[in-house]
mmCIF file of C-alpha atoms in Angstrom:
data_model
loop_
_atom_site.group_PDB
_atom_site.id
_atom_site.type_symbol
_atom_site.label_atom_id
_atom_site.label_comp_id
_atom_site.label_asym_id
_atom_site.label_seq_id
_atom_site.Cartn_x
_atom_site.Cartn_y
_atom_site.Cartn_z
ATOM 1 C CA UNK A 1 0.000 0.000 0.000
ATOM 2 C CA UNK A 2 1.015 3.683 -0.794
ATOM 3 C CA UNK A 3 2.005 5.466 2.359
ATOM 4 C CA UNK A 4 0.301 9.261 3.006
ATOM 5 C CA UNK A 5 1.450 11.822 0.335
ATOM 6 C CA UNK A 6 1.557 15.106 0.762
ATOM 7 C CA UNK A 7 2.193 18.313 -1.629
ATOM 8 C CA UNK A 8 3.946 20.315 -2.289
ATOM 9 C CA UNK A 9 6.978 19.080 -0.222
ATOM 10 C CA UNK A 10 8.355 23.058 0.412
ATOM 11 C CA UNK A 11 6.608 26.509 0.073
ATOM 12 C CA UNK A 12 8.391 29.452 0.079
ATOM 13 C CA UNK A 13 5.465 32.314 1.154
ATOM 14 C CA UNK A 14 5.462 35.857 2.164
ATOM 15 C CA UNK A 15 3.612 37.516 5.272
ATOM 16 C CA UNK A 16 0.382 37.885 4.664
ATOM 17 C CA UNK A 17 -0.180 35.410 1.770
ATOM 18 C CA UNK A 18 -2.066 32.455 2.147
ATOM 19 C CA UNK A 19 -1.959 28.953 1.143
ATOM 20 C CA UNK A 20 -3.098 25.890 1.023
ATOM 21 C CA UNK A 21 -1.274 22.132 1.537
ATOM 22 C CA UNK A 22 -2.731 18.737 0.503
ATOM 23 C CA UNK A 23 -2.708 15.596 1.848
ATOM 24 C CA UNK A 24 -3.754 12.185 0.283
ATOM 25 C CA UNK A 25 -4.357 8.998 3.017
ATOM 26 C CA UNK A 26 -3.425 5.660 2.495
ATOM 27 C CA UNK A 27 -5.727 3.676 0.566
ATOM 28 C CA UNK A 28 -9.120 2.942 2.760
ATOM 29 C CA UNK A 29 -7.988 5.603 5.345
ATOM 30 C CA UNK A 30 -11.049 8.096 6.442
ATOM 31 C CA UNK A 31 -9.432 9.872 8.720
ATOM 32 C CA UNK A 32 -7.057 12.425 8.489
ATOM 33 C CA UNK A 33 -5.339 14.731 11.387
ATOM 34 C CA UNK A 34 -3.135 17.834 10.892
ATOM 35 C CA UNK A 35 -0.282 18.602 12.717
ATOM 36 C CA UNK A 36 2.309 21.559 12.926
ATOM 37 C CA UNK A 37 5.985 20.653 13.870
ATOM 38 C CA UNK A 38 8.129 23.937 15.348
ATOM 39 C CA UNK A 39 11.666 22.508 17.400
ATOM 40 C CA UNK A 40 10.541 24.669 20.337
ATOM 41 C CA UNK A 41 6.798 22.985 20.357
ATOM 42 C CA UNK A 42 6.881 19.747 18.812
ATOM 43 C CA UNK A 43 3.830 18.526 17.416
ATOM 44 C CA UNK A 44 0.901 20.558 18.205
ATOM 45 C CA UNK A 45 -2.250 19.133 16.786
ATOM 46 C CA UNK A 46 -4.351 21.333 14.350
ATOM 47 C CA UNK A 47 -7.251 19.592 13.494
ATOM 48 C CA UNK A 48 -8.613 15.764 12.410
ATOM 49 C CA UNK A 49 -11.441 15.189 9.576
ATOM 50 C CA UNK A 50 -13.690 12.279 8.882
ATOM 51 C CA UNK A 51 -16.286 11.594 6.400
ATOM 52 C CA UNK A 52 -15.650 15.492 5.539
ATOM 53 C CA UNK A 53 -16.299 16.791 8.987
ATOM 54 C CA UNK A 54 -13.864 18.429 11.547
ATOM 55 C CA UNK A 55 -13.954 16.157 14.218
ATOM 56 C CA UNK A 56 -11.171 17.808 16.623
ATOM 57 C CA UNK A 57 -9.463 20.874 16.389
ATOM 58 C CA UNK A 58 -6.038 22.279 18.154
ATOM 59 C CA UNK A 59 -5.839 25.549 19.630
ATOM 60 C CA UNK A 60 -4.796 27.571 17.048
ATOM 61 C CA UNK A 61 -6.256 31.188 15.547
ATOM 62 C CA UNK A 62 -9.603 31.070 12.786
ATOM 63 C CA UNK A 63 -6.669 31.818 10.189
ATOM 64 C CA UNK A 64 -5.976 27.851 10.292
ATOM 65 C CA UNK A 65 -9.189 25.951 8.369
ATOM 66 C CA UNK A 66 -8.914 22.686 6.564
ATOM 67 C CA UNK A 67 -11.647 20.206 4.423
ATOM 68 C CA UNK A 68 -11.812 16.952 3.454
ATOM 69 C CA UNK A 69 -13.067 15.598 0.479
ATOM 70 C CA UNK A 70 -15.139 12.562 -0.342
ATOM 71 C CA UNK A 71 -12.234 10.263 -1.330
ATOM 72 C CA UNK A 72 -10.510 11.491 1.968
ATOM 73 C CA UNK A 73 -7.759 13.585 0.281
ATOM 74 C CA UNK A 74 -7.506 16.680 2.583
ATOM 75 C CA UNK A 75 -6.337 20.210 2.388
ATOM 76 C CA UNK A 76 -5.495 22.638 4.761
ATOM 77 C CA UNK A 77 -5.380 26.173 4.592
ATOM 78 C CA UNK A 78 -3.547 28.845 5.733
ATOM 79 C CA UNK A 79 -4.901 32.625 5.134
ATOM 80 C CA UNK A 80 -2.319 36.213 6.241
ATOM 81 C CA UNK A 81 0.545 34.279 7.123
ATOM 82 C CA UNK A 82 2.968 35.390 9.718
ATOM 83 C CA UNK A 83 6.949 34.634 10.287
ATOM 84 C CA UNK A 84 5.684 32.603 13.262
ATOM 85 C CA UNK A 85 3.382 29.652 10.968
ATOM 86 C CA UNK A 86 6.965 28.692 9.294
ATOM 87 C CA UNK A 87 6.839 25.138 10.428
ATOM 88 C CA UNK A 88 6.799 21.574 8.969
ATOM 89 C CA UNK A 89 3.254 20.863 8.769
ATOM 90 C CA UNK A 90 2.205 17.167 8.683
ATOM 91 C CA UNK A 91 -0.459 15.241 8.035
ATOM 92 C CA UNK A 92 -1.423 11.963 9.444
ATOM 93 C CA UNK A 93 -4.055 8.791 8.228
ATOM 94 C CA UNK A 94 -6.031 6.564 10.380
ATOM 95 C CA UNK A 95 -8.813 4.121 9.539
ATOM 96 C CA UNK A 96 -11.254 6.030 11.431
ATOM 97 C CA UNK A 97 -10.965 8.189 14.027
ATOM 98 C CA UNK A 98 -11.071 7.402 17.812
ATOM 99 C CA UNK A 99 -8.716 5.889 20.340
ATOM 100 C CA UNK A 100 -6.245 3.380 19.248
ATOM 101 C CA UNK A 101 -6.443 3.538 15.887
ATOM 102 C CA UNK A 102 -2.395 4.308 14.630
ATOM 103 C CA UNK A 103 -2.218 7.356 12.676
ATOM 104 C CA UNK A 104 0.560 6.894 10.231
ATOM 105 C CA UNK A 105 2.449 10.100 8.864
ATOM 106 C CA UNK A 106 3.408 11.813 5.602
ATOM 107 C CA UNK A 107 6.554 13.210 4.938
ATOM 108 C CA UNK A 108 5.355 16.776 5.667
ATOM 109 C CA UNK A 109 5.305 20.212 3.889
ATOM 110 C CA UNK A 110 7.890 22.507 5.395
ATOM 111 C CA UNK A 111 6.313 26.194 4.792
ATOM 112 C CA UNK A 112 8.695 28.796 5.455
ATOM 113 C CA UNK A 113 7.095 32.517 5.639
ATOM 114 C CA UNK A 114 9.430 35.466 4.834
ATOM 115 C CA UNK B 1 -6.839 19.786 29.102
ATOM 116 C CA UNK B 2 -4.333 17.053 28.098
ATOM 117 C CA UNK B 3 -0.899 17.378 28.488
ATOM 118 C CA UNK B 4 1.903 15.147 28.106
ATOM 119 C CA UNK B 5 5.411 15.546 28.951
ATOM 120 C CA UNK B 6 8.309 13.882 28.302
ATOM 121 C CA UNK B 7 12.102 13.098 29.974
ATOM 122 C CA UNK B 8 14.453 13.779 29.043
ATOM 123 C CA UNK B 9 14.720 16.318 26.267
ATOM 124 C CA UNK B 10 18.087 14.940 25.438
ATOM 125 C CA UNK B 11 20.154 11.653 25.309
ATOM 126 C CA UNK B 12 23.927 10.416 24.717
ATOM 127 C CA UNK B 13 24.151 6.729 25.651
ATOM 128 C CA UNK B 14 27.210 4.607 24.288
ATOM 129 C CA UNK B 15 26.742 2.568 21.749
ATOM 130 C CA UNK B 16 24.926 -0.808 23.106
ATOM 131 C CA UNK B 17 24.063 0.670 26.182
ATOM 132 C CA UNK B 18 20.408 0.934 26.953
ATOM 133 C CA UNK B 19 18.220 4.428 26.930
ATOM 134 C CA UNK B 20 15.456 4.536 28.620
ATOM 135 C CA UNK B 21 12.533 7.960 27.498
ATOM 136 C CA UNK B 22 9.874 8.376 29.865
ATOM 137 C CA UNK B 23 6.469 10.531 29.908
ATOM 138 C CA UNK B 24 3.755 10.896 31.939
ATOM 139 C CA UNK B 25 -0.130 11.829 30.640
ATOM 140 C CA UNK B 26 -2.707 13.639 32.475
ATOM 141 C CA UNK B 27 -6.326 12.533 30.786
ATOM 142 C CA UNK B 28 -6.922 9.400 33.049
ATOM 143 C CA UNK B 29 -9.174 9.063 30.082
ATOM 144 C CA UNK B 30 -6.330 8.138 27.800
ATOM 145 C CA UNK B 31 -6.320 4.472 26.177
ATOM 146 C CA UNK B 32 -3.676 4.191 23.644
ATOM 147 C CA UNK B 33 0.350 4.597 23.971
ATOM 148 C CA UNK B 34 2.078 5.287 20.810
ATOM 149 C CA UNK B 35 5.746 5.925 20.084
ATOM 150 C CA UNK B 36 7.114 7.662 17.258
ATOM 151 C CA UNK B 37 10.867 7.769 15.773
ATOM 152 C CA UNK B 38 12.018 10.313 13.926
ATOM 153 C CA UNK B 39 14.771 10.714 11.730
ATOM 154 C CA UNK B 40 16.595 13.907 10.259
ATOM 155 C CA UNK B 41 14.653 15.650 7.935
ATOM 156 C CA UNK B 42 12.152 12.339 7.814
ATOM 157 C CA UNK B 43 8.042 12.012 9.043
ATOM 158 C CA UNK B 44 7.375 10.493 12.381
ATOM 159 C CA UNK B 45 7.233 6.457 11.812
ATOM 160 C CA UNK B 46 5.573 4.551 14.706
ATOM 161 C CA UNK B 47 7.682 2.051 16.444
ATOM 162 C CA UNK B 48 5.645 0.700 18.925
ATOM 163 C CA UNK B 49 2.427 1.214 21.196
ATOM 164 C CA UNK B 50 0.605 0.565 24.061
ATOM 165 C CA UNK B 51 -2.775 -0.293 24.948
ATOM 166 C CA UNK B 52 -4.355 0.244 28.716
ATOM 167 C CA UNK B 53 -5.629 -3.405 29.020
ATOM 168 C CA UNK B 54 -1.565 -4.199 28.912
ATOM 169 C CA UNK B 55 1.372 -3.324 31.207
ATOM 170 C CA UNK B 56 4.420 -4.062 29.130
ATOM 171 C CA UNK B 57 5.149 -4.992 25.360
ATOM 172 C CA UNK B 58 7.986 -6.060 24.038
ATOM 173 C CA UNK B 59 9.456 -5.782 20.045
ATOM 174 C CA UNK B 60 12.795 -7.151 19.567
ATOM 175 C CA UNK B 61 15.268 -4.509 21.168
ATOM 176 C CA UNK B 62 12.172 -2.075 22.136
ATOM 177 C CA UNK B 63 10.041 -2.337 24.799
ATOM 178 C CA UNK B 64 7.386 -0.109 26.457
ATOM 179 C CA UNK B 65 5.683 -0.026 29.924
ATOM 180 C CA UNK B 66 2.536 1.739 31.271
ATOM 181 C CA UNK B 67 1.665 2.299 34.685
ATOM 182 C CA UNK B 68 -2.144 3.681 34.494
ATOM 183 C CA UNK B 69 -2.487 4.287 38.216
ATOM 184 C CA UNK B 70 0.654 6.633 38.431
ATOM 185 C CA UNK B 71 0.343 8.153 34.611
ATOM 186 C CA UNK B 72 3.208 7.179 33.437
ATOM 187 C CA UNK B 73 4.793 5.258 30.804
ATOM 188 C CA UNK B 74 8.260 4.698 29.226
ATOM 189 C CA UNK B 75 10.022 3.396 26.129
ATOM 190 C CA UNK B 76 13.121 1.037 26.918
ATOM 191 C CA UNK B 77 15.955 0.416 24.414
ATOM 192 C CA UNK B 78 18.781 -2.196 24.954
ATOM 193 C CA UNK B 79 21.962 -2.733 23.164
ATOM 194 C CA UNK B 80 21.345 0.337 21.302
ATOM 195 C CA UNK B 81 22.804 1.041 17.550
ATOM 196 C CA UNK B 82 24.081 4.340 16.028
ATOM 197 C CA UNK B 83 20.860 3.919 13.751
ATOM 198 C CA UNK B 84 18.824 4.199 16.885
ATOM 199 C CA UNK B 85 20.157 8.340 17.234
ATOM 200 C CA UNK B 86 16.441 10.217 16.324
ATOM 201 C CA UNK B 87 14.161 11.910 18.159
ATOM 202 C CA UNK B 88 11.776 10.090 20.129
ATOM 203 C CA UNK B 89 7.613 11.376 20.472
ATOM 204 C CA UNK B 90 5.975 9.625 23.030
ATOM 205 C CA UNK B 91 1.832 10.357 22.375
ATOM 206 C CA UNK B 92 -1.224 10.084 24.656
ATOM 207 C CA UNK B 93 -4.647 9.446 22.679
ATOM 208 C CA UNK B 94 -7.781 10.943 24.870
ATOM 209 C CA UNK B 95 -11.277 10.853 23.699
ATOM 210 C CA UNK B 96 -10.439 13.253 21.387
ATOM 211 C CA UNK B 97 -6.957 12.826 19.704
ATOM 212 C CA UNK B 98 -3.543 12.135 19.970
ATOM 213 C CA UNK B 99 -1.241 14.417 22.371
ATOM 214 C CA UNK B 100 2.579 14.430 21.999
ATOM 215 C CA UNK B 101 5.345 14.613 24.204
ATOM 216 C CA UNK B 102 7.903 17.647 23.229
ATOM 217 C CA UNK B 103 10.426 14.590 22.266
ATOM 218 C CA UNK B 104 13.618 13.195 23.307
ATOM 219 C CA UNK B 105 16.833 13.826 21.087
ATOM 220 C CA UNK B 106 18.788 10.257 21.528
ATOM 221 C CA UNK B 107 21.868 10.528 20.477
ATOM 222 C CA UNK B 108 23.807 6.906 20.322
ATOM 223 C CA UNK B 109 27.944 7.080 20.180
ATOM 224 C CA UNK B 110 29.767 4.161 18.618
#
């Protein structure tokens, strides 16, 4: 089985731009969580979306919104970007949602905002 | 709400030496123990988790206990490898999703 793949793999943005990161799930995955990787804060979680509905969401500002779609490919968005959202952002498949089911990673989109 | 934290934030052991990473959860709520390796530059991969119906599992060179009553719960490597230097995420899943720990740098000398 294909593993999660995400695009693009690097973004290059300015403050105040937005933009907007995909995610694809391994094959019969529904659910899909996003993370956002910083070295001083590890992985915070952003959100998680199943059947195309938030389920969860992190603490982080209304400028942060995602959607799933109905084959369970995900995007994320990311509206008037600041110096402080340059991160690795990752995404990460389940089965479904709910305790103990393993979420398995994609390689990430590093966004880096000048 | 849920927090988890993890010890230490950093790790030299000799090579074949054991490490041991421990974290503690706060959500008595919390079911399901996963740990995550990561490589430079590479996504999280699990490499082994926990359920609450078990005290202790064992894979190969990795093992990981849980203590529910006290919270905590800690990943054990023996006779560790230079390939085993990464950063360690322990993770906490609550009702509602999956919590990390801020991770452990392990660094293994040969």
């Amino acid at each position: 089985k294909a593993g999660v793949t995400q695009t693009p793999r690097y973004l290059i943005k300015t403050r105040g731009q937005q933009v907007t990161l995909s995610c694809s799930p391994i094959s019969g995955h529904r659910s899909v969580s996003w993370y956002q990787q910083t070295p001083g804060q590890g992985l915070q979680f952003l959100f998680e979306y199943f059947s195309e509905t938030q389920r969860n969401k992190g603490n982080f500002p209304g400028r942060f919104s995602g959607r799933q779609f109905s084959n369970s490919r995900s995007e994320m968005n990311v509206s008037t970007l600041e110096l402080g959202d340059s991160a690795l952002y990752l995404c990460a498949s389940s089965f479904q949602p709910g305790i103990q089911e393993t979420q398995y990673f994609g390689p990430g989109t590093r966004l880096l905002v000048l | 709400g849920e927090n988890v934290e993890q010890h230490p934030s950093t790790l030299s052991v000799q090579e074949g030496d054991s490490a041991v990473i421990k974290c503690t959860y706060s959500d008595s709520a919390s079911n399901y123990f996963p740990w995550y390796k990561q490589e430079l530059g590479k996504r999280p991969q699990l490499i082994i988790d926990i359920r609450s119906n078990v005290g202790e599992k064992k894979d190969q060179r990795i093992a990981v206990t849980l203590n529910k009553t006290a919270k905590h719960f800690s990943l054990h490597i023996t006779e560790t490898q230079p390939e085993d230097s990464a950063v360690y995420f322990c993770a906490a899943h609550n009702t509602d999703k999956l919590i990390f720990g801020t991770g452990t740098r392990l660094q293994v000398f040969p």
